[in-house]
Coordinates of C-alpha atoms and ligand atoms in Angstrom, one line a residue:
M1 CA -37.8 -4.0 17.0
Q2 CA -35.6 -1.4 15.4
T3 CA -36.7 2.2 14.7
I4 CA -35.4 3.6 11.5
E5 CA -34.7 7.3 11.8
H6 CA -33.7 10.2 9.6
L7 CA -30.2 11.4 9.1
I8 CA -30.2 15.2 9.3
N9 CA -27.1 17.4 9.7
G10 CA -25.0 14.4 10.5
E11 CA -27.3 13.2 13.3
R12 CA -29.9 10.4 13.5
V13 CA -33.2 12.0 14.5
A14 CA -36.7 10.5 14.9
G15 CA -38.9 13.6 14.6
D16 CA -42.5 13.6 15.7
G17 CA -44.1 12.3 12.5
R18 CA -46.0 9.1 11.9
K19 CA -44.4 5.7 11.7
A20 CA -44.8 2.9 9.2
P21 CA -44.0 -0.8 9.5
V22 CA -41.1 -2.4 7.5
F23 CA -41.5 -6.1 6.7
N24 CA -39.3 -9.0 6.3
P25 CA -40.7 -10.3 2.9
S26 CA -39.4 -13.8 3.5
T27 CA -41.4 -14.3 6.7
G28 CA -44.1 -11.6 6.5
E29 CA -43.0 -10.4 10.0
V30 CA -42.6 -6.8 10.9
S31 CA -38.8 -6.2 11.3
G32 CA -38.8 -2.5 12.0
E33 CA -40.6 0.8 12.1
V34 CA -39.6 3.7 9.9
C35 CA -40.1 7.3 11.0
L36 CA -42.1 9.3 8.4
A37 CA -41.0 12.9 8.1
D38 CA -43.5 15.6 9.0
A39 CA -43.3 19.2 8.0
A40 CA -41.0 20.2 10.9
T41 CA -38.5 17.3 10.1
L42 CA -38.5 18.2 6.5
Q43 CA -37.9 21.9 7.3
H44 CA -35.0 20.8 9.5
A45 CA -33.4 18.8 6.7
I46 CA -33.9 21.5 4.1
Q47 CA -32.4 24.1 6.4
S48 CA -29.4 21.9 7.1
A49 CA -28.8 21.4 3.4
R50 CA -29.2 25.1 2.8
A51 CA -26.8 26.0 5.6
A52 CA -24.1 23.6 4.3
Y53 CA -24.4 24.8 0.7
P54 CA -22.2 27.9 0.6
A55 CA -19.1 26.2 2.1
W56 CA -19.5 23.0 0.1
R57 CA -20.1 24.9 -3.1
N58 CA -16.7 26.7 -2.5
T59 CA -14.8 23.6 -1.5
P60 CA -12.4 22.8 -4.3
P61 CA -13.6 19.9 -6.4
A62 CA -10.4 18.0 -5.7
R63 CA -11.1 18.2 -2.0
R64 CA -14.7 17.0 -2.6
A65 CA -13.3 14.1 -4.6
Q66 CA -11.1 13.1 -1.7
V67 CA -14.2 12.4 0.4
L68 CA -15.7 10.3 -2.4
F69 CA -12.5 8.2 -2.6
R70 CA -12.8 7.5 1.1
F71 CA -16.5 6.8 0.7
K72 CA -15.8 4.2 -2.1
Q73 CA -13.3 2.5 0.2
L74 CA -15.8 2.3 3.0
L75 CA -18.5 0.9 0.7
E76 CA -16.1 -1.8 -0.4
E77 CA -15.2 -2.7 3.2
N78 CA -18.9 -2.9 4.1
L79 CA -20.2 -4.8 1.0
E80 CA -21.5 -7.8 2.9
T81 CA -23.2 -5.8 5.6
I82 CA -25.0 -3.6 3.0
A83 CA -26.0 -6.6 0.9
G84 CA -27.5 -8.3 4.0
L85 CA -29.5 -5.1 4.9
I86 CA -30.9 -4.9 1.3
S87 CA -31.8 -8.6 1.2
A88 CA -33.5 -8.5 4.7
E89 CA -36.0 -5.7 3.7
H90 CA -36.2 -6.0 -0.1
G91 CA -36.1 -9.8 -0.4
K92 CA -33.6 -10.1 -3.3
T93 CA -30.8 -12.6 -3.0
V94 CA -27.6 -11.6 -1.3
E95 CA -25.7 -12.2 -4.5
D96 CA -28.0 -9.9 -6.4
A97 CA -27.7 -7.3 -3.7
L98 CA -23.9 -7.5 -3.9
G99 CA -24.2 -6.8 -7.6
E100 CA -26.4 -3.8 -7.0
V101 CA -23.9 -2.3 -4.6
K102 CA -21.0 -2.9 -6.9
R103 CA -22.8 -1.1 -9.7
G104 CA -23.6 1.8 -7.3
I105 CA -19.9 2.0 -6.4
E106 CA -19.1 2.6 -10.1
N107 CA -21.1 5.8 -9.8
V108 CA -19.1 6.9 -6.8
E109 CA -15.9 6.3 -8.8
Y110 CA -17.3 8.4 -11.7
A111 CA -18.3 11.2 -9.3
A112 CA -14.7 11.1 -7.8
G113 CA -13.6 12.4 -11.2
A114 CA -15.2 15.8 -10.3
P115 CA -12.2 17.9 -11.0
E116 CA -12.1 16.6 -14.5
L117 CA -15.9 16.6 -15.0
L118 CA -16.3 20.2 -13.9
K119 CA -13.6 21.6 -16.1
G120 CA -15.3 24.4 -18.1
E121 CA -14.9 25.4 -21.7
Y122 CA -12.6 28.3 -22.5
T123 CA -11.9 30.3 -25.6
R124 CA -9.2 33.0 -25.8
N125 CA -9.8 36.0 -28.0
V126 CA -13.4 35.7 -28.9
G127 CA -13.0 39.4 -29.8
P128 CA -10.1 41.8 -29.5
A129 CA -8.6 41.1 -26.0
I130 CA -11.8 39.4 -25.0
D131 CA -11.8 35.9 -23.5
A132 CA -14.9 33.7 -22.9
W133 CA -15.6 30.7 -20.8
S134 CA -18.4 28.5 -19.6
D135 CA -18.4 27.5 -16.0
F136 CA -20.5 24.7 -14.6
Q137 CA -21.9 25.8 -11.2
P138 CA -23.9 23.8 -8.8
V139 CA -27.7 24.2 -8.6
G140 CA -28.1 24.5 -4.8
V141 CA -30.2 22.1 -2.7
V142 CA -31.2 19.1 -4.6
A143 CA -33.7 16.4 -3.6
G144 CA -33.7 12.7 -4.7
I145 CA -36.7 10.4 -4.3
T146 CA -36.0 6.7 -4.9
P147 CA -37.8 3.4 -5.4
F148 CA -37.7 0.3 -3.3
N149 CA -36.2 -2.0 -5.9
F150 CA -32.6 -0.7 -5.8
P151 CA -32.3 0.8 -2.3
A152 CA -28.5 1.2 -2.7
M153 CA -27.8 1.6 -6.4
V154 CA -30.4 4.2 -7.4
P155 CA -29.6 6.6 -4.6
L156 CA -25.9 6.2 -5.6
W157 CA -26.9 7.2 -9.1
M158 CA -27.9 10.5 -7.7
Y159 CA -26.2 12.0 -4.6
P160 CA -22.5 11.2 -5.1
L161 CA -22.6 13.1 -8.5
A162 CA -24.8 15.9 -7.2
I163 CA -22.5 16.4 -4.2
A164 CA -19.3 16.1 -6.3
C165 CA -20.8 19.0 -8.4
G166 CA -21.0 21.1 -5.3
N167 CA -24.7 20.7 -4.4
T168 CA -26.1 19.7 -1.1
F169 CA -28.7 16.9 -1.1
I170 CA -31.8 15.6 0.6
L171 CA -32.6 11.9 -0.1
K172 CA -36.1 10.5 0.4
P173 CA -35.6 6.7 0.0
S174 CA -38.4 4.2 -0.3
E175 CA -40.2 3.7 3.0
R176 CA -40.4 -0.1 2.3
D177 CA -36.6 -0.8 2.6
P178 CA -34.8 2.2 4.0
S179 CA -32.1 0.6 6.2
S180 CA -29.4 0.0 3.6
T181 CA -29.8 3.5 2.2
L182 CA -29.4 5.0 5.6
F183 CA -26.4 2.8 6.5
I184 CA -24.7 3.9 3.3
A185 CA -25.4 7.6 4.0
G186 CA -23.7 7.0 7.4
L187 CA -20.6 5.7 5.6
F188 CA -20.5 8.9 3.6
Q189 CA -20.5 10.9 6.8
R190 CA -17.7 8.7 8.2
A191 CA -15.7 9.4 5.0
G192 CA -15.6 13.0 6.1
L193 CA -18.6 14.6 4.4
P194 CA -19.4 17.9 6.2
K195 CA -22.7 17.8 8.2
G196 CA -25.7 18.8 6.2
V197 CA -24.3 18.1 2.8
L198 CA -26.3 14.8 2.6
N199 CA -29.5 14.4 4.6
V200 CA -31.8 11.4 4.5
V201 CA -35.5 11.9 5.3
N202 CA -37.7 8.9 5.4
G203 CA -41.3 9.4 4.5
D204 CA -44.1 9.0 2.0
K205 CA -46.2 11.2 -0.1
E206 CA -46.3 13.9 2.6
A207 CA -42.5 14.2 2.5
V208 CA -42.3 14.1 -1.3
D209 CA -45.0 16.9 -1.6
G210 CA -43.1 19.0 1.0
L211 CA -39.9 18.7 -1.1
I212 CA -41.7 19.6 -4.3
A213 CA -43.3 22.6 -2.8
H214 CA -40.3 24.0 -0.9
P215 CA -38.7 27.0 -2.7
D216 CA -35.2 26.2 -1.4
V217 CA -35.2 22.8 -3.2
K218 CA -34.0 23.8 -6.7
A219 CA -33.9 20.4 -8.4
L220 CA -35.6 17.0 -8.1
S221 CA -34.3 13.6 -9.2
F222 CA -37.0 10.9 -9.1
V223 CA -37.0 7.2 -9.9
G224 CA -40.1 5.1 -9.5
S225 CA -43.4 4.3 -11.2
T226 CA -44.6 6.3 -14.1
P227 CA -47.7 7.8 -12.5
I228 CA -45.6 9.3 -9.7
A229 CA -42.9 10.3 -12.1
E230 CA -45.4 12.2 -14.2
Y231 CA -46.9 13.8 -11.1
I232 CA -43.5 14.9 -9.7
Y233 CA -42.4 16.2 -13.1
A234 CA -45.5 18.3 -13.6
E235 CA -45.6 19.6 -10.0
G236 CA -41.9 20.4 -9.9
T237 CA -41.5 22.0 -13.3
R238 CA -44.7 24.1 -12.6
R239 CA -42.7 25.6 -9.8
G240 CA -39.7 26.3 -12.0
K241 CA -37.6 23.5 -10.7
R242 CA -35.3 21.3 -12.6
V243 CA -36.8 17.8 -12.7
Q244 CA -35.6 14.5 -13.9
A245 CA -38.2 11.7 -13.4
L246 CA -37.5 8.2 -14.4
G247 CA -40.6 5.9 -14.5
G248 CA -41.7 2.4 -15.2
A249 CA -41.1 -0.1 -18.0
K250 CA -42.1 -3.0 -20.1
N251 CA -39.0 -4.3 -21.7
H252 CA -39.1 -6.5 -24.8
A253 CA -36.5 -9.0 -26.0
V254 CA -36.7 -9.9 -29.6
L255 CA -35.6 -13.4 -30.7
M256 CA -34.8 -13.6 -34.3
P257 CA -35.0 -17.1 -36.0
D258 CA -31.2 -17.2 -36.2
A259 CA -30.6 -16.4 -32.5
D260 CA -28.3 -18.7 -30.4
L261 CA -31.2 -20.2 -28.5
D262 CA -29.3 -21.6 -25.6
N263 CA -27.6 -18.2 -25.0
A264 CA -30.9 -16.4 -25.3
V265 CA -32.6 -18.8 -22.8
N266 CA -29.9 -18.3 -20.2
A267 CA -30.0 -14.5 -20.7
L268 CA -33.8 -14.5 -20.5
M269 CA -33.9 -16.6 -17.3
G270 CA -31.7 -14.0 -15.5
A271 CA -33.3 -11.0 -17.0
A272 CA -36.9 -12.1 -16.4
Y273 CA -36.6 -13.8 -13.0
G274 CA -33.6 -12.2 -11.4
S275 CA -34.7 -10.1 -8.4
C276 CA -38.1 -11.7 -8.8
G277 CA -38.7 -9.4 -11.9
E278 CA -38.6 -6.3 -9.7
R279 CA -36.2 -4.4 -12.0
C280 CA -37.0 -1.5 -14.2
M281 CA -34.8 -3.2 -16.8
A282 CA -36.2 -6.7 -16.3
I283 CA -37.3 -8.4 -19.6
S284 CA -41.0 -9.1 -19.3
V285 CA -41.9 -9.8 -22.9
A286 CA -40.1 -12.2 -25.3
V287 CA -41.1 -11.3 -28.9
C288 CA -40.4 -14.4 -31.1
V289 CA -40.1 -13.8 -34.8
G290 CA -41.7 -17.0 -36.2
D291 CA -43.4 -19.9 -34.5
A292 CA -40.4 -22.2 -34.7
I293 CA -38.3 -20.1 -32.4
A294 CA -41.3 -19.4 -30.1
D295 CA -42.0 -23.2 -29.7
A296 CA -38.4 -23.9 -29.1
L297 CA -38.0 -21.1 -26.6
V298 CA -41.1 -22.2 -24.6
E299 CA -39.9 -25.8 -24.5
K300 CA -36.5 -24.8 -23.2
L301 CA -37.6 -22.2 -20.7
A302 CA -40.5 -24.1 -19.1
P303 CA -38.4 -26.7 -17.2
Q304 CA -35.8 -24.1 -16.1
I305 CA -38.5 -21.8 -14.7
A306 CA -40.1 -24.7 -12.9
A307 CA -36.7 -25.5 -11.4
L308 CA -35.8 -22.0 -10.1
K309 CA -34.4 -22.2 -6.6
I310 CA -36.6 -19.9 -4.6
G311 CA -36.3 -19.0 -0.9
P312 CA -35.4 -16.3 1.6
G313 CA -33.1 -13.9 -0.1
T314 CA -30.7 -13.9 2.8
S315 CA -29.8 -17.5 2.1
R316 CA -27.0 -18.2 -0.3
G317 CA -27.2 -20.0 -3.6
L318 CA -30.7 -19.2 -4.6
D319 CA -32.1 -17.8 -7.9
M320 CA -35.0 -15.8 -6.5
G321 CA -36.4 -14.4 -3.3
P322 CA -39.8 -13.2 -2.4
L323 CA -41.6 -10.1 -3.7
V324 CA -41.2 -7.0 -1.5
T325 CA -44.7 -6.8 0.1
S326 CA -47.9 -8.8 0.4
A327 CA -49.6 -6.1 -1.8
A328 CA -47.0 -6.6 -4.5
R329 CA -47.6 -10.4 -4.3
E330 CA -51.4 -9.9 -4.6
R331 CA -50.9 -7.6 -7.5
V332 CA -48.8 -10.1 -9.4
L333 CA -51.2 -12.9 -8.7
G334 CA -54.0 -10.7 -10.0
Y335 CA -52.2 -10.2 -13.3
I336 CA -51.7 -14.0 -13.6
D337 CA -55.4 -14.5 -13.2
A338 CA -56.1 -11.8 -15.7
G339 CA -53.8 -13.4 -18.2
I340 CA -55.6 -16.7 -18.0
A341 CA -59.0 -15.0 -18.2
A342 CA -57.8 -13.1 -21.3
G343 CA -56.9 -16.4 -23.1
A344 CA -53.1 -16.4 -22.8
E345 CA -51.6 -19.9 -22.5
L346 CA -50.2 -20.4 -19.0
K347 CA -47.1 -22.7 -19.4
V348 CA -45.6 -22.4 -15.9
D349 CA -47.8 -21.3 -13.0
G350 CA -46.1 -19.6 -10.1
R351 CA -49.3 -19.2 -8.0
G352 CA -49.5 -21.1 -4.8
Y353 CA -45.7 -21.3 -4.5
E354 CA -44.7 -22.2 -1.0
V355 CA -41.2 -22.3 0.6
D356 CA -40.7 -24.7 3.5
G357 CA -40.7 -22.9 6.8
H358 CA -41.7 -19.6 5.2
R359 CA -45.4 -20.0 4.6
N360 CA -46.1 -16.4 5.2
G361 CA -43.4 -15.0 2.9
Y362 CA -44.4 -13.1 -0.2
F363 CA -43.3 -15.8 -2.7
V364 CA -44.6 -16.3 -6.2
G365 CA -43.0 -18.9 -8.4
G366 CA -41.6 -18.1 -11.9
T367 CA -44.5 -17.8 -14.4
L368 CA -44.5 -18.2 -18.2
F369 CA -47.3 -17.2 -20.6
D370 CA -47.3 -18.1 -24.3
R371 CA -49.5 -16.6 -27.1
V372 CA -49.9 -13.3 -25.3
T373 CA -51.5 -10.5 -27.5
P374 CA -51.1 -6.8 -27.2
E375 CA -54.5 -6.0 -25.8
M376 CA -54.0 -8.2 -22.7
S377 CA -53.2 -6.4 -19.4
I378 CA -50.3 -8.8 -18.8
Y379 CA -48.8 -7.2 -22.0
T380 CA -49.8 -3.6 -21.6
D381 CA -49.0 -3.1 -17.9
E382 CA -45.8 -3.3 -15.9
I383 CA -46.3 -6.3 -13.6
F384 CA -43.1 -6.0 -11.7
G385 CA -43.0 -9.7 -10.8
P386 CA -41.6 -13.0 -12.1
V387 CA -43.9 -13.2 -15.1
L388 CA -42.6 -13.6 -18.7
C389 CA -44.9 -13.2 -21.7
V390 CA -44.1 -14.8 -25.0
V391 CA -45.6 -12.8 -28.0
R392 CA -45.4 -14.2 -31.5
A393 CA -44.5 -11.9 -34.5
N394 CA -44.1 -12.5 -38.2
S395 CA -41.1 -10.3 -38.9
L396 CA -38.6 -7.9 -37.4
E397 CA -40.8 -5.1 -38.6
D398 CA -43.8 -6.5 -36.7
A399 CA -41.6 -6.8 -33.6
L400 CA -40.4 -3.2 -34.0
R401 CA -44.0 -2.0 -34.4
L402 CA -45.1 -3.8 -31.3
I403 CA -42.3 -2.2 -29.2
N404 CA -42.7 1.2 -30.7
D405 CA -46.4 1.2 -30.0
H406 CA -45.9 0.4 -26.3
E407 CA -46.2 3.4 -24.0
Y408 CA -42.9 2.6 -22.2
G409 CA -39.5 2.7 -23.8
N410 CA -36.9 1.9 -21.1
G411 CA -34.8 -1.0 -22.2
T412 CA -34.9 -3.7 -25.0
C413 CA -32.7 -6.2 -26.6
I414 CA -32.4 -8.4 -29.7
F415 CA -31.0 -11.8 -29.9
T416 CA -29.6 -12.6 -33.4
R417 CA -26.5 -13.5 -35.4
D418 CA -27.5 -11.1 -38.2
G419 CA -25.7 -7.8 -38.1
E420 CA -28.0 -6.2 -40.5
A421 CA -31.1 -7.0 -38.4
A422 CA -29.3 -5.8 -35.2
R423 CA -28.4 -2.6 -36.9
Q424 CA -31.9 -1.9 -38.1
F425 CA -33.2 -2.7 -34.6
C426 CA -30.8 -0.3 -32.9
D427 CA -31.7 2.4 -35.5
E428 CA -35.5 2.1 -35.5
V429 CA -36.5 1.0 -32.0
E430 CA -37.9 3.8 -29.9
V431 CA -36.4 2.8 -26.6
G432 CA -33.6 4.6 -24.6
M433 CA -31.4 1.6 -23.8
V434 CA -30.8 -1.2 -26.3
G435 CA -28.9 -4.5 -26.0
V436 CA -27.6 -6.7 -28.9
N437 CA -27.3 -10.1 -27.4
V438 CA -27.1 -8.3 -24.0
P439 CA -30.4 -8.8 -22.0
L440 CA -29.9 -6.0 -19.4
P441 CA -28.3 -3.1 -21.2
V442 CA -27.8 -0.9 -18.1
P443 CA -25.2 1.7 -19.1
V444 CA -22.0 1.8 -17.1
A445 CA -21.4 4.8 -14.9
Y446 CA -19.6 6.9 -17.5
H447 CA -22.5 6.7 -19.9
S448 CA -26.0 7.8 -18.8
F449 CA -29.1 5.9 -18.0
G450 CA -32.6 6.7 -19.3
G451 CA -35.7 5.5 -21.2
W452 CA -37.8 7.1 -23.8
K453 CA -41.5 7.8 -24.0
R454 CA -43.3 7.4 -20.6
S455 CA -40.2 5.8 -19.0
L456 CA -38.6 9.2 -18.5
F457 CA -39.8 12.8 -18.0
G458 CA -37.2 15.4 -18.5
D459 CA -34.5 16.2 -21.1
L460 CA -31.5 14.5 -19.6
H461 CA -30.7 11.0 -18.6
A462 CA -29.5 10.0 -15.2
Y463 CA -25.9 9.8 -14.0
G464 CA -22.8 9.9 -16.2
P465 CA -22.3 13.0 -18.5
D466 CA -26.0 13.9 -18.5
G467 CA -26.0 13.7 -14.7
V468 CA -23.2 16.3 -14.6
R469 CA -25.3 18.6 -16.8
F470 CA -28.4 18.0 -14.7
Y471 CA -26.7 18.8 -11.4
T472 CA -24.9 22.0 -12.7
R473 CA -25.9 25.2 -14.3
R474 CA -23.9 26.6 -17.2
K475 CA -22.7 30.2 -16.7
A476 CA -21.1 31.8 -19.8
I477 CA -18.6 34.6 -18.9
T478 CA -17.1 37.0 -21.3
Q479 CA -14.2 39.1 -20.0
R480 CA -12.1 42.0 -21.1
W481 CA -9.7 44.1 -19.2
P482 CA -9.7 47.4 -21.1
Q483 CA -6.3 49.1 -21.6
R484 CA -5.9 52.7 -22.6
E485 CA -4.9 51.9 -26.1
N486 CA -7.7 49.4 -26.9
R487 CA -10.6 51.2 -25.2
E488 CA -13.6 51.3 -27.5
A489 CA -15.9 54.2 -28.2
A490 CA -19.6 53.7 -27.5
Q491 CA -21.2 51.3 -29.9
Y492 CA -24.8 51.5 -30.7
A493 CA -25.0 48.6 -33.1
F494 CA -25.1 45.1 -31.6
P495 CA -21.5 44.0 -31.1
S496 CA -20.4 41.4 -33.7
Q497 CA -17.2 40.0 -35.2
R498 CA -17.6 42.4 -38.2
Ligands
NAD1 P1 -43.2 4.2 -6.4 O1 -43.5 5.1 -7.5 O2 -44.3 3.5 -5.7 O3 -42.3 4.9 -5.3 C1 -41.1 5.6 -5.7 C2 -40.9 6.7 -4.6 O4 -42.0 7.6 -4.7 C3 -40.8 6.3 -3.2 O5 -39.8 7.0 -2.5 C4 -42.2 6.6 -2.6 O6 -42.2 6.9 -1.3 C5 -42.6 7.8 -3.4 N1 -44.1 7.8 -3.6 C6 -45.0 6.8 -3.6 N2 -46.2 7.2 -3.8 C7 -46.1 8.6 -3.9 C8 -47.1 9.6 -4.1 N3 -48.4 9.3 -4.3 N4 -46.7 10.9 -4.2 C9 -45.4 11.2 -4.0 N5 -44.4 10.3 -3.8 C10 -44.8 9.0 -3.8 O7 -42.2 3.1 -7.0 P2 -41.7 1.7 -6.3 O8 -42.8 0.8 -6.2 O9 -40.9 2.1 -5.1 O10 -40.6 1.2 -7.4 C11 -40.9 0.5 -8.5 C12 -41.2 1.3 -9.7 O11 -40.0 2.1 -10.0 C13 -41.4 0.5 -11.0 O12 -42.4 1.2 -11.8 C14 -40.0 0.6 -11.7 O13 -40.1 0.4 -13.1 C15 -39.6 1.9 -11.4 N6 -38.2 2.1 -11.5 C16 -37.7 2.8 -12.6 C17 -36.3 2.9 -12.7 C18 -35.8 3.6 -13.9 O14 -34.6 3.9 -13.9 N7 -36.6 4.0 -14.9 C19 -35.5 2.3 -11.8 C20 -36.0 1.6 -10.7 C21 -37.3 1.5 -10.6

């Protein structure tokens, strides 16, 4: 059985902390043991990042970018290996894992534009012979804490950009599927990243709390569930740190009566059941405006859901793998039971789903509920599994009210042929990322990603232009070189343009 260590100062180290099992979700077997960082291991990582900071901060951005270019190349050369590692511990299909890594590479490409991204703002002659400029300087040692569901892509949202901006980084990936994350960090070292610039510590709450409390960690990027996001935001900002904490979601798709139904059905199949619903942008609610489109949608979806090809994610050609852990499976099954008890109509039942030869895998079949109402827990809570709820609304205004009243505001989309309805939806919906006939509107790397309401705590979105602002501090410099002829007398009034 493999031992999954930490990566500190360019070396793999085990430390003396506790260990936790990592499972193969397709079989339920233990596939490895991950070392959990204790206080001494964490201190080692923070010291390494701190020691590497002065030289890295002063490395010209173009030289930093060169390392990112080599990193991108190594990622592309190792795509299949990375996808295999993701699939083996997370359970998502290899094809889906490949997609995740490719989206992550886009963030590396963006970060490789560091020389352009870090150009400051300059004004000559803001006063007589006075020039002013804004400089974007790194923050220092930054920590990133990431969820299980995108073990490659979400860390790649964070550290390539933070490092391109001149920071050094400590990544604490999910303890449930750390192998691909660690492998990718090793590729960055191979690309020529100086030791200590990127450190990976595995761990759980103990490691996270250590990062929050340590005075040398100046900023925290978090992605995970809302209760933990809220906790990290509160604890980090209380200590004067910069914190960006992205949380959970309940993403609604609105189907207008004029929607292209076949297109919407295909889009919903992928958006609701891809990655077994374990995506923060997964669509888990379809809001149908009018009974006619609701009936037609359920009729078309049900047979396709029942026909989903489900099996071990590492096999090719499947639609869906297992859930990540047996606890996740139990949780999803609990919500299906709760939906039935609350009176929702169960149209496709994913309980009791078995895959030949994988009886102990954490499989749940695709599940569809109709006539779900807003007080049901299957509607209010993030289930994070292959469960789609159909809610019926009378009008676009009703649909908007429903979405805007929900505590989460990560992603949403509308299916329609009506430009006016789409425009009203984009304008009035209180959600951070909106799709028009696009079910998973995950912004590309040169925009920024983030939800509203309890889906994001902090002022800036992740990656892209907002990421550059998050990982840098503005410094405004005003400069004059006095000459004998323009030397001013003492001024006691506040200097102004007069
Ligand atoms: P999680 O909140 O359980 O874990 C996220 C990270 O926090 C992990 O590294 C974990 O070790 C750490 N952690 C767990 N419990 C902690 C505690 N008590 N104190 C401190 N740290 C703790 O989330 P998850 O189950 O790994 O991921 C799924 C969740 O992440 C879903 O809610 C999903 O919506 C969300 N997510 C959000 C986005 C987004 O961009 N908004 C993206 C991906 C995932």
